[in-house]
Coordinates of C-alpha atoms in Angstrom, one line a residue:
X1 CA -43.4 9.1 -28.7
X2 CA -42.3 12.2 -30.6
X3 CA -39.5 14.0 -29.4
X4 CA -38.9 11.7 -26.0
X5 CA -35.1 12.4 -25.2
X6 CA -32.5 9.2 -23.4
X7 CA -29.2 9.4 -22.8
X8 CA -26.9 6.5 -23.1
X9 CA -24.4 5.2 -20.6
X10 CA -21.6 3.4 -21.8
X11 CA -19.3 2.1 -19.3
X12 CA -16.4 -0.4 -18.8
X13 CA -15.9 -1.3 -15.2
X14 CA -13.6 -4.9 -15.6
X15 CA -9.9 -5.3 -17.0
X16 CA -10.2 -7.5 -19.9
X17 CA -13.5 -5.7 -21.2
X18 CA -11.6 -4.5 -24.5
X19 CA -14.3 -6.0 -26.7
X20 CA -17.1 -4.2 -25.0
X21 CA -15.7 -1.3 -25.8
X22 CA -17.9 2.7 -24.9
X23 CA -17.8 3.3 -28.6
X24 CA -19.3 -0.3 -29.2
X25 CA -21.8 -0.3 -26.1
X26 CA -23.0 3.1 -27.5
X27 CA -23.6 2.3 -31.0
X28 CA -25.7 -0.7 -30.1
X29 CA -27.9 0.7 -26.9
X30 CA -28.3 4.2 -29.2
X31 CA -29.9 1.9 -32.0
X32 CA -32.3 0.2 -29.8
X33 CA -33.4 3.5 -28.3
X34 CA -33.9 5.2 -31.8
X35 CA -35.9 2.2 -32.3
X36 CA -38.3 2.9 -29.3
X37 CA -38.7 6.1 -30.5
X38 CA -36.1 7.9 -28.2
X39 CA -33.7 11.2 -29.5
X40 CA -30.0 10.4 -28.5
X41 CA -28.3 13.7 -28.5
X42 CA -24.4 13.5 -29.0
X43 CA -23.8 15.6 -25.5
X44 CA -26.1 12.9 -23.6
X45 CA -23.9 9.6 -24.6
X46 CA -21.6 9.0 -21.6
X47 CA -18.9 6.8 -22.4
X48 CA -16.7 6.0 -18.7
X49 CA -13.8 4.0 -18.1
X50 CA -14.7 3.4 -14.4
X51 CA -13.3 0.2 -12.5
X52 CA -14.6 1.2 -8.9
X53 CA -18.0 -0.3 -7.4
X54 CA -18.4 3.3 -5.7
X55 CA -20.1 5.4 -8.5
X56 CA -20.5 8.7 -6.9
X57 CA -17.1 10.0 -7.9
X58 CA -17.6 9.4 -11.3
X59 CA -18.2 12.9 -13.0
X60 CA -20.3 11.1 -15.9
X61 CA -22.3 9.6 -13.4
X62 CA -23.1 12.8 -11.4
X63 CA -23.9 14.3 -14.6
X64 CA -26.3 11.2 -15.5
X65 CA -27.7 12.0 -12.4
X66 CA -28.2 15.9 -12.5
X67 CA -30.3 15.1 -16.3
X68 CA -32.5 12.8 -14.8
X69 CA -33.1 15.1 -11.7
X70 CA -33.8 18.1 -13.8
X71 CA -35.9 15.7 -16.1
X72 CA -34.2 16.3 -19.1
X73 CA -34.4 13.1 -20.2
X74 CA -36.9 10.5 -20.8
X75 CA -34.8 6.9 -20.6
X76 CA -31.4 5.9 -20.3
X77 CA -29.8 3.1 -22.2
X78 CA -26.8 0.7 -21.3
X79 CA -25.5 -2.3 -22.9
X80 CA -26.7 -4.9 -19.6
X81 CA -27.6 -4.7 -15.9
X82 CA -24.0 -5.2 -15.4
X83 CA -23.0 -1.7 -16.5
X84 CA -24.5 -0.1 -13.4
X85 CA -22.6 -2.0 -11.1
X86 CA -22.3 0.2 -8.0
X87 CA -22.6 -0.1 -4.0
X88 CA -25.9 -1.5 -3.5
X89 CA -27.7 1.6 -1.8
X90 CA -26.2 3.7 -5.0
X91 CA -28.0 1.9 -7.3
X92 CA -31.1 1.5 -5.5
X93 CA -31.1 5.6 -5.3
X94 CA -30.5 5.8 -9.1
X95 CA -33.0 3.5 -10.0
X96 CA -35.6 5.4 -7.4
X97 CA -34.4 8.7 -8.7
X98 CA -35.3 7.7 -12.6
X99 CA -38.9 6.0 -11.2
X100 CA -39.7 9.5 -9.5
X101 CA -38.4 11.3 -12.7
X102 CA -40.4 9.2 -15.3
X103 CA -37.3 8.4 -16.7
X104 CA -36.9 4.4 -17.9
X105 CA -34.0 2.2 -17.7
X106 CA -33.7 0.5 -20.9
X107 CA -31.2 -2.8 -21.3
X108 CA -30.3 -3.7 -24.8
X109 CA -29.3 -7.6 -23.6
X110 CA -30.2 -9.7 -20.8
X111 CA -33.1 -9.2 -18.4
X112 CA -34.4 -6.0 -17.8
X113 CA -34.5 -3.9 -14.0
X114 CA -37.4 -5.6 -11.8
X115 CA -40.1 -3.0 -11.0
X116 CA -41.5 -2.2 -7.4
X117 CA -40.4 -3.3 -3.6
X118 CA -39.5 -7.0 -5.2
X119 CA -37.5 -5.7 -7.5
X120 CA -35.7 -3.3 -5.5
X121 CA -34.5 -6.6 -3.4
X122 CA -33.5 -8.0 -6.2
X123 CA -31.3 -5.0 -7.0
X124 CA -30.2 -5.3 -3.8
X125 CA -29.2 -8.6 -3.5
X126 CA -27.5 -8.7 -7.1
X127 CA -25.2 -5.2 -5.7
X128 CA -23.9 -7.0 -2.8
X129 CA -23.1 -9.7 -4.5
X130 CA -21.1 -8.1 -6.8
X131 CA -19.3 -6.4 -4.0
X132 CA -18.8 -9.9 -2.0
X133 CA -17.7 -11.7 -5.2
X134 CA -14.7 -8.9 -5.9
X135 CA -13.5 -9.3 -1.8
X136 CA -13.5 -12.9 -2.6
X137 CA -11.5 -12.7 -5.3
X138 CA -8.9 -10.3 -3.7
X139 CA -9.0 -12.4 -0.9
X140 CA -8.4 -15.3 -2.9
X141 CA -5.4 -14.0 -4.3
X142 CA -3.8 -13.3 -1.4
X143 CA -4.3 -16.6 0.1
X144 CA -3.0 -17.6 -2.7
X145 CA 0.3 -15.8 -2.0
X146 CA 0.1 -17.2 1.7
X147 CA 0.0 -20.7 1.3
X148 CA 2.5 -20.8 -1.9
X149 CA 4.7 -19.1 0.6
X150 CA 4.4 -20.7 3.6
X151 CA 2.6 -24.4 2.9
X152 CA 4.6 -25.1 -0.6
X153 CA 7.4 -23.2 0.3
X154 CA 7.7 -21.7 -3.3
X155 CA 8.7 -18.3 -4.2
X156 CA 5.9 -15.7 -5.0
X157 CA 7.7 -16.2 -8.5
X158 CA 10.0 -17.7 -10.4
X159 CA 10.9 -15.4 -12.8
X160 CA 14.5 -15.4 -13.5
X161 CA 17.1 -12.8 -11.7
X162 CA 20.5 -12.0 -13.3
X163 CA 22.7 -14.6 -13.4
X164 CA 20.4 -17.2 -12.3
X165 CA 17.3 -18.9 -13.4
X166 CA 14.3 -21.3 -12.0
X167 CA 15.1 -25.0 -13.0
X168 CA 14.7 -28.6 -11.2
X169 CA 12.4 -26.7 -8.0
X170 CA 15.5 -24.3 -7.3
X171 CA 17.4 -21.0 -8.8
X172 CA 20.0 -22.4 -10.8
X173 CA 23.5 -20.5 -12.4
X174 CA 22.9 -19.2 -16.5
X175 CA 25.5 -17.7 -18.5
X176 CA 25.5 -14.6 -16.4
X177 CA 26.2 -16.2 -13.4
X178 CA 29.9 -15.1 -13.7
X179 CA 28.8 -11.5 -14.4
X180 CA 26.7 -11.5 -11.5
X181 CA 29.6 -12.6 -9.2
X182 CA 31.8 -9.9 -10.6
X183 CA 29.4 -7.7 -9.4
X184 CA 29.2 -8.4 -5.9
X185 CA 32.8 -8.8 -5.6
X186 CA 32.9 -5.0 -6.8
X187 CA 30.4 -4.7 -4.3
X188 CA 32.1 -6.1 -1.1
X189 CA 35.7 -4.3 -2.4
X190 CA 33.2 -1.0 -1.5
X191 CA 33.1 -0.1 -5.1
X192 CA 30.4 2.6 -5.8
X193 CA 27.7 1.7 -8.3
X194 CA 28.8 4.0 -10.8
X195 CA 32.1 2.4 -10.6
X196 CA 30.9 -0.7 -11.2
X197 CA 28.9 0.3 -14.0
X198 CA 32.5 1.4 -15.5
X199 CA 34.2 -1.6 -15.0
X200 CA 31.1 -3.8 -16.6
X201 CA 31.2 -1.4 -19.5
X202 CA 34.7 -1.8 -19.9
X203 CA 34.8 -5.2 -19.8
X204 CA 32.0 -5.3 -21.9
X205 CA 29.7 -7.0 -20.1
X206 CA 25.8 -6.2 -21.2
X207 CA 23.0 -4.8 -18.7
X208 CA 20.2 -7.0 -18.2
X209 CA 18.2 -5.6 -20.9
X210 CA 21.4 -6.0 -23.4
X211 CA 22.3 -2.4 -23.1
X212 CA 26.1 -1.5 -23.3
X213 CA 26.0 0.8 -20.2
X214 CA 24.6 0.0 -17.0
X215 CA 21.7 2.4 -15.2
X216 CA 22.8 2.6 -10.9
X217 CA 19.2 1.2 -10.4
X218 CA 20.2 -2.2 -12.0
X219 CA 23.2 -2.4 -10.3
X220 CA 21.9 -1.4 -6.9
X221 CA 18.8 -4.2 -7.4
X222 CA 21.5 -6.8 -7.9
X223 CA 22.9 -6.0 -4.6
X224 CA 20.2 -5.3 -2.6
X225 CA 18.4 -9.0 -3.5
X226 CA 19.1 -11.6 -0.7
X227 CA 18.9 -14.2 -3.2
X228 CA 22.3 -14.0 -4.3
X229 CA 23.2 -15.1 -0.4
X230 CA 20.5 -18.0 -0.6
X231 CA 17.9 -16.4 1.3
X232 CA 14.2 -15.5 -1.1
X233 CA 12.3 -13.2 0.9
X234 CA 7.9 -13.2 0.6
X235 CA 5.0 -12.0 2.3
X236 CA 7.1 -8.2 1.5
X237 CA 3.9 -6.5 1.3
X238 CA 0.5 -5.8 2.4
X239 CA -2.2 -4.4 0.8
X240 CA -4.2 -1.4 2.4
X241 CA -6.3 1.2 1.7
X242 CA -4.9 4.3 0.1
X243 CA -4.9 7.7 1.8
X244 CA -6.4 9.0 -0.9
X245 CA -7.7 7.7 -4.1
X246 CA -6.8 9.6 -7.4
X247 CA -8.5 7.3 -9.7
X248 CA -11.5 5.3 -10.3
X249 CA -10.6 2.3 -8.3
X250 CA -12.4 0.2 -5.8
X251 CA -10.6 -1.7 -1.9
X252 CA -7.1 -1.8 -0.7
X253 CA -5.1 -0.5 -3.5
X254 CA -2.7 0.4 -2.0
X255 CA 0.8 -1.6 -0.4
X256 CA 2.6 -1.4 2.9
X257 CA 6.1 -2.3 2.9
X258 CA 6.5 -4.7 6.0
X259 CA 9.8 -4.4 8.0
X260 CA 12.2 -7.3 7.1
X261 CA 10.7 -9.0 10.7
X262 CA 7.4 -9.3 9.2
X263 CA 8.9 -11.3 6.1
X264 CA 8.5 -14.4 5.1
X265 CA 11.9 -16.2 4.7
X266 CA 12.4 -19.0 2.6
X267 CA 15.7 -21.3 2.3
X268 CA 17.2 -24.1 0.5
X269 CA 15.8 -22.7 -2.9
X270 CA 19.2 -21.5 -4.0
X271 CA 21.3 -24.1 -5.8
X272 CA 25.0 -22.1 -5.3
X273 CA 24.7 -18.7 -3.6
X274 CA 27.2 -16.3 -4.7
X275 CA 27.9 -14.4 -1.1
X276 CA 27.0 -15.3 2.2
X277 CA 24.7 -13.6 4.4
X278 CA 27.2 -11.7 6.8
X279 CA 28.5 -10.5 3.0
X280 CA 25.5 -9.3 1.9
X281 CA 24.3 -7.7 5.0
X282 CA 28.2 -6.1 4.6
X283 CA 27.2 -4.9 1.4
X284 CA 23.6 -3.3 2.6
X285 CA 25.8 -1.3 5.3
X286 CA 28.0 0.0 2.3
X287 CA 25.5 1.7 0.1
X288 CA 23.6 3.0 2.9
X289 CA 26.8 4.9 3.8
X290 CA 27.7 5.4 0.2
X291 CA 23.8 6.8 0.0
X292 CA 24.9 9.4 3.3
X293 CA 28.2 10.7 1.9
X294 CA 26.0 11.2 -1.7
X295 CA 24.1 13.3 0.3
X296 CA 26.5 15.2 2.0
X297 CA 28.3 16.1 -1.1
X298 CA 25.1 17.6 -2.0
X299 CA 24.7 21.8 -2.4
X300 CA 22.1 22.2 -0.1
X301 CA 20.8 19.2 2.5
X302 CA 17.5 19.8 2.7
X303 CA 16.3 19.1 6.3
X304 CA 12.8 18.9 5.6
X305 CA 12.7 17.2 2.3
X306 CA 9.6 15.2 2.2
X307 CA 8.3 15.9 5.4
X308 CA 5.6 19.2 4.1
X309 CA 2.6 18.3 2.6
X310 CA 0.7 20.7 1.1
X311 CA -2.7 20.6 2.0
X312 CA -4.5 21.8 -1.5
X313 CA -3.5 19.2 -3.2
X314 CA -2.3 16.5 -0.7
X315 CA 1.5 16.6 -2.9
X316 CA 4.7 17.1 -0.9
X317 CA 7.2 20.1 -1.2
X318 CA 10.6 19.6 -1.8
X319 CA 13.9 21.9 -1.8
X320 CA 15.0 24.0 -5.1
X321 CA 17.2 27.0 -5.2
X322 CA 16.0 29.1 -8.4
X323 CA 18.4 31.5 -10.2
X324 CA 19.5 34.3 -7.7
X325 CA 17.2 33.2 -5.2
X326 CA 17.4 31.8 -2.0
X327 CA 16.7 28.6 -1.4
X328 CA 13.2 27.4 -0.7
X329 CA 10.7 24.7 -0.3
X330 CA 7.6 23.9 -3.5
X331 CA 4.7 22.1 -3.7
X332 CA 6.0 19.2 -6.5
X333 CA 2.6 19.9 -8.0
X334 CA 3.1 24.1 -8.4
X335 CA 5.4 23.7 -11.5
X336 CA 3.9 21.0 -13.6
X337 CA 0.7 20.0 -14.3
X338 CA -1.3 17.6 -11.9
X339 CA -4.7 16.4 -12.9
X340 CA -5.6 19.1 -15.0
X341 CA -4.2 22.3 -12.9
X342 CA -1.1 23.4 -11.1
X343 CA -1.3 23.9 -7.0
X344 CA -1.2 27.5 -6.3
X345 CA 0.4 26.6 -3.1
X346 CA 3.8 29.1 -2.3
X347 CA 7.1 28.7 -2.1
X348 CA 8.5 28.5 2.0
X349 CA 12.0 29.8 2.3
X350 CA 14.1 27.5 3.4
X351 CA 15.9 29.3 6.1
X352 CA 12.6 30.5 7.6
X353 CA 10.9 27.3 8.2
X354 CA 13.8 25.3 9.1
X355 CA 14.7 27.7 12.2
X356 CA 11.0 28.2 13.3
X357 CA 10.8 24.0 13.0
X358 CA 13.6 23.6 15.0
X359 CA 12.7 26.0 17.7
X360 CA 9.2 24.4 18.0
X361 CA 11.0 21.1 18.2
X362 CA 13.0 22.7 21.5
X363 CA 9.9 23.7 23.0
X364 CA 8.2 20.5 23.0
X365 CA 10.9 18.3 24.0
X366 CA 10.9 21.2 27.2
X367 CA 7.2 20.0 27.6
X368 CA 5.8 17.4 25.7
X369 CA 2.4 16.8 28.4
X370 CA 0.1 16.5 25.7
X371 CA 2.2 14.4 23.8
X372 CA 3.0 12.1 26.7
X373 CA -1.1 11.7 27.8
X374 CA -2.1 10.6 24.0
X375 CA 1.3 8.0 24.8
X376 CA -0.2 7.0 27.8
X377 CA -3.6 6.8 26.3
X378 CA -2.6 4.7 22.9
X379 CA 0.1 2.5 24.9
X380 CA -3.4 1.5 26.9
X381 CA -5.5 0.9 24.1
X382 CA -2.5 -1.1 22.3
X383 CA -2.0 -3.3 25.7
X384 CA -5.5 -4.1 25.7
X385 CA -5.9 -5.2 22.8
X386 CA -2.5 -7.3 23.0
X387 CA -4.1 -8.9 25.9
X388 CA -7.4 -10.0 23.9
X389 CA -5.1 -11.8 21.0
X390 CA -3.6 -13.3 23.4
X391 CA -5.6 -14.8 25.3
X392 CA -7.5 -15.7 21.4
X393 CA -4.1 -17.6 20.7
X394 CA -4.4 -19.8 23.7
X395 CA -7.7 -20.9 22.9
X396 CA -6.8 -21.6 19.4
X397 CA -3.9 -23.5 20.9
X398 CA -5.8 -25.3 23.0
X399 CA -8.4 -26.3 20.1
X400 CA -5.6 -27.7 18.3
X401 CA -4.4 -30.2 21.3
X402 CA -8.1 -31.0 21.4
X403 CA -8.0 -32.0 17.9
X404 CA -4.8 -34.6 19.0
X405 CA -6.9 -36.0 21.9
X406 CA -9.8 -36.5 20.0
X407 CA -7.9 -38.4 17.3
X408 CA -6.3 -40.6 19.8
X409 CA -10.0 -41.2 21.2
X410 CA -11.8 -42.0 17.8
X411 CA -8.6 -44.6 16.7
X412 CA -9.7 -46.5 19.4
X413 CA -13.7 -46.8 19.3
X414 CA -14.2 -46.3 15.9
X415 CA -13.7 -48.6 12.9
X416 CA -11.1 -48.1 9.8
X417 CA -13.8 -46.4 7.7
X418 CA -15.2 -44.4 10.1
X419 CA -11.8 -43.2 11.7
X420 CA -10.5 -42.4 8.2
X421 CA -13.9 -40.2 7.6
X422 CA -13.7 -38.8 11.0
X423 CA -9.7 -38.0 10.8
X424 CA -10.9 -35.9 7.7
X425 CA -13.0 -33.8 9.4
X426 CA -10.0 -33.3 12.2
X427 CA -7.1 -32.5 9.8
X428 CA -9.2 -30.1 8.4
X429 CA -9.8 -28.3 11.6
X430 CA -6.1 -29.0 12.6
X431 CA -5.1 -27.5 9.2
X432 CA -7.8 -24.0 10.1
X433 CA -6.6 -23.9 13.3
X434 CA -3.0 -23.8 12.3
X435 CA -3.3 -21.0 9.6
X436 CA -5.6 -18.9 12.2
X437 CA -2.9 -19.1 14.7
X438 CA -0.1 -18.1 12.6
X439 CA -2.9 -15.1 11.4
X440 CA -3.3 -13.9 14.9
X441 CA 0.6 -14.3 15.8
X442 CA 1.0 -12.2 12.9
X443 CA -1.5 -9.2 14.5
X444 CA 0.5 -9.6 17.3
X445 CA 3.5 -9.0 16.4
X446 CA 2.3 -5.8 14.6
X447 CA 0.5 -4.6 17.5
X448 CA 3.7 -5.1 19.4
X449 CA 5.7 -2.8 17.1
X450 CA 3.1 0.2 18.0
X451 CA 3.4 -0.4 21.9
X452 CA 5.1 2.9 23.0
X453 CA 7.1 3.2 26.5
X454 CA 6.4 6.4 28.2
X455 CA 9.7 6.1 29.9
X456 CA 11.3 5.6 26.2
X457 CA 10.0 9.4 25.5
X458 CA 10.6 10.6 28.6
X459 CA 14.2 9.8 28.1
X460 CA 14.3 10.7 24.1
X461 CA 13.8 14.4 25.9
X462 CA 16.1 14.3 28.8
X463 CA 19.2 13.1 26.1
X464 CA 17.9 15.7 23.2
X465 CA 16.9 19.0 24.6
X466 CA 20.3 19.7 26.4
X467 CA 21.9 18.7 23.2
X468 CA 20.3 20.5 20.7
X469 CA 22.8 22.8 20.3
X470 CA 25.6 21.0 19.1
X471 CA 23.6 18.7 16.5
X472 CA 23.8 18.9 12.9
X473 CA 21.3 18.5 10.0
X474 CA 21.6 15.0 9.9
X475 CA 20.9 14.5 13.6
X476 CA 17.8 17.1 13.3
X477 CA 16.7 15.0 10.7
X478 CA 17.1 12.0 12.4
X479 CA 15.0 13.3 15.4
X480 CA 12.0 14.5 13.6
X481 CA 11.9 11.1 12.3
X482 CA 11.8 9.5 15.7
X483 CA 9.1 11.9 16.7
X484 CA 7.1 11.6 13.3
X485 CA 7.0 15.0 12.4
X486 CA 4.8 16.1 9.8
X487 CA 4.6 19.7 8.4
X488 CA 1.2 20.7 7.0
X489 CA 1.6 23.9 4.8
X490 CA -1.4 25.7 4.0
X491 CA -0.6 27.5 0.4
X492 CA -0.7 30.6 1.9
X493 CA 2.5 30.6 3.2
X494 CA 1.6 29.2 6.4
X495 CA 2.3 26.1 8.4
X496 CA 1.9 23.9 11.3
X497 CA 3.6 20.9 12.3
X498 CA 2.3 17.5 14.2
X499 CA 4.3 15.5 16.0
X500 CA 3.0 11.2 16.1
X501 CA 3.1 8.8 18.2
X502 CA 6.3 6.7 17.3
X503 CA 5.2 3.2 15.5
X504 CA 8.5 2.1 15.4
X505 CA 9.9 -1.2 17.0
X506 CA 10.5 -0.4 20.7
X507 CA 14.1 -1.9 20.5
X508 CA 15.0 -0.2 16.9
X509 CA 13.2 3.7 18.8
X510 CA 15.6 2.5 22.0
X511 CA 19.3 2.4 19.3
X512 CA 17.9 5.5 17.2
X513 CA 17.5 7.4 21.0
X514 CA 21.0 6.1 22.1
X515 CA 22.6 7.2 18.7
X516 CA 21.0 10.7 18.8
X517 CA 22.0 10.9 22.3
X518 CA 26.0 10.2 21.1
X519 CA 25.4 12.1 17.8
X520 CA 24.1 15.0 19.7
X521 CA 26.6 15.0 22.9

């Protein structure tokens, strides 16, 4: 047993884990593999922070890996089976790799890794499980979310918001009630939210957080929350999964912003509402145009501000005009560091890009054919699948008035008991039935806001390409937006732009083509 060498793996893969901590894991598997007889060297105890089921990212892991491949080591140690949680076909590949290496898995607590085919199902099993069991519990959650919002009728929280707090089932006025109807007074008088910060300060009225001075963020979230006109607003988000994963995580991760048609709506839950809702939507209007004159007080609008993306490190360029130079657009990851490096990516001069954009822009709009055949083909696809929810709505619909009929039926040939057992059974389809419509209403609705009308871009380029001339940068803007352009920049100085499919809501695409059509006349 002389001179056998393991390696230790020493992982924490749940939030919460604190008291199992590497160093803690380590310590105790190291002294059990001394005790077999093993040589731990320091460079061969991997201690990993690593939350995601998917282990091959993990650089510790790929290192674990490349040792037992090379035969380098003998064994490797961890603190339980739990530790090499991973997709279930990753750790049946690890545990084959160490039983065609000679290396063995040693567990310091609980039962050890089954040998041969049985164990292998085991292993199996146990992965997928795992991975079921953390679904379940994400999809938990958000059913959670669902039915407090739409069965209870209850807020996703009730934490407190300036000048009102959660008290007898509604949001009730606190002692900054008055504070927060100064505020929106300010507000609706077209007051700007520095302003308003001035007057609060001078007043001396304290920030949330008790600070003297107020930051424009606080102010601006005080007037952009519909509770103030009565109205508490759910369901905001949705989780997805993320373009591209950064860190060691694991499932949708990542959260959509719904448009305010998709929200949940909830009323009655304010006890006195400071402004009504024509006010507050009054006030939205205000700092969207106080937002457009900020920006046209600005040096230098940037047409193309967040529209590049750099594609060596996936970060987007934005505008900066350096000391007796010309303004340009950088990577936001070429001047500070980002994971360890800085993108190499170079600058793009401004007035180079922007001109070349906008003349590619004019030639498409002259003949967008390609363009218009993927329209034709996604508006198909969309339309077909429309079609199929549809037609799944009606048959959940008619389920439902099956579930009437056959409670009528059993109320008259069945007895007390066995109706009351057998209306059970219905309510609790009924109750199925109900949520699963409202789930597929829900997909409808978002499939409807990606149908696109042919004739909607075939007139988008009839009103733009005449026009082109006499629009400014805010009406360029607005026009790559409507045509979801995208500007992929290589690092080299080059560039190529894509132009999407709009996903916008066909009747909010229809006012933005009207207003570029005025804006650009």
């Amino acid at each position: 047993m002389d001179n056998r060498i393991a390696a230790v793996w020493a992982r924490v893969s749940t939030k919460g884990q604190s008291e199992l901590s590497p160093d803690g894991q380590a310590e105790r598997v190291k002294a059990k593999l001394e005790g077999l007889g093993y040589i731990v060297p320091p460079h061969y105890v991997f201690k990993v922070d690593w939350t995601s089921l998917d282990l091959d990212p993990c650089p510790e892991f790929r290192e674990l890996k490349t040792l037992i491949s090379q035969k380098k080591i003998d064994a490797v140690g961890m603190l339980d089976r739990d530790r090499l949680e991973a997709e279930g076909l990753q750790r049946l590949m690890f545990l084959a790799d160490c039983r065609e290496n000679g290396v063995q898995p040693v567990v310091y607590q609980g039962p050890p890794f089954l040998e041969g085919d049985e164990g292998q199902v085991v292993e199996l099993v146990l992965s997928i499980g795992k991975k079921k069991s953390v679904e379940r519990a994400q999809l938990g959650a958000r059913q959670g979310l669902f039915d407090r919002a739409t069965k209870k009728a209850l807020p996703p929280t009730t934490r407190k918001v300036y000048g009102m707090k959660w008290g007898n089932g509604k949001f009730v006025p606190d002692e900054d009630y008055g504070s927060a109807g100064l505020i929106w007074r300010l507000g609706l008088q077209g007051c700007k939210l520095k302003s308003i910060g001035k007057e609060l300060l001078g007043r001396g009225i304290s920030s949330p957080r008790g600070k003297s001075t107020w930051a424009p963020s606080s102010i601006r979230s005080i007037l952009t929350n519909p509770v103030y006109a009565g109205r508490i607003a759910t369901l905001k988000y949705e989780r997805v999964e993320p373009k591209e994963r950064r860190g060691s995580t694991y499932g949708k991760t990542s959260a959509r912003l719904k448009s305010q048609e998709e929200w949940h709506w909830l009323e009655g839950l304010v006890e006195s509402p400071i402004v009504t809702w024509d006010e507050y939507v009054a006030v939205q209007e205000r700092l969207k145009l106080n937002k457009l004159g900020a920006s046209r007080n600005a040096k230098r609008n940037y047409l193309l501000r967040g529209l590049i993306e750099c594609q060596l490190c996936r970060r987007h360029y934005y505008g900066v005009q350096r000391t007796r130079q010309l303004p340009a657009y950088v990577c936001s990851a070429s001047w500070a560091q980002t994971y360890g490096q800085k993108c190499q990516a170079k600058p793009l001069p401004c007035s180079d890009i922007e001109s070349e954009v906008k003349e590619k822009i004019r030639s498409f709009l002259k003949s967008p054919d390609v363009y218009l055949t993927e329209a034709d083909r996604r508006a198909e696809l969309t339309n077909h699948t429309i079609g199929n929810i549809e037609q799944n709505i009606r048959d959940l619909e008619g389920q439902y008035q099956q579930t009437i009929e056959d409670e009528r039926r059993s109320l008259k040939l069945l007895t007390d008991e066995a109706f009351s057992q057998e209306q059970t059974l219905i309510k609790a389809k009924r109750t199925w039935l109900t949520d699963e419509i409202a789930r597929q209403k829900a997909k409808l609705a978002q499939l409807h806001q990606l149908a696109i009308n042919r004739h909607m871009v075939e007139t988008m380029r009839q009103r733009l390409h005449t026009n082109l001339d006499q629009a400014s940068n805010e009406d360029w803007r607005r026009i790559l937006e409507a045509l979801g352009a995208r500007i992929l920049a290589f690092g080299d100085g080059t560039w190529d732009i894509e132009i999407n499919i709009p996903t916008a809501d066909a009747n909010c695409l229809q006012n933005s083509l009207v207003y570029l059509s005025l804006a650009t006349s």
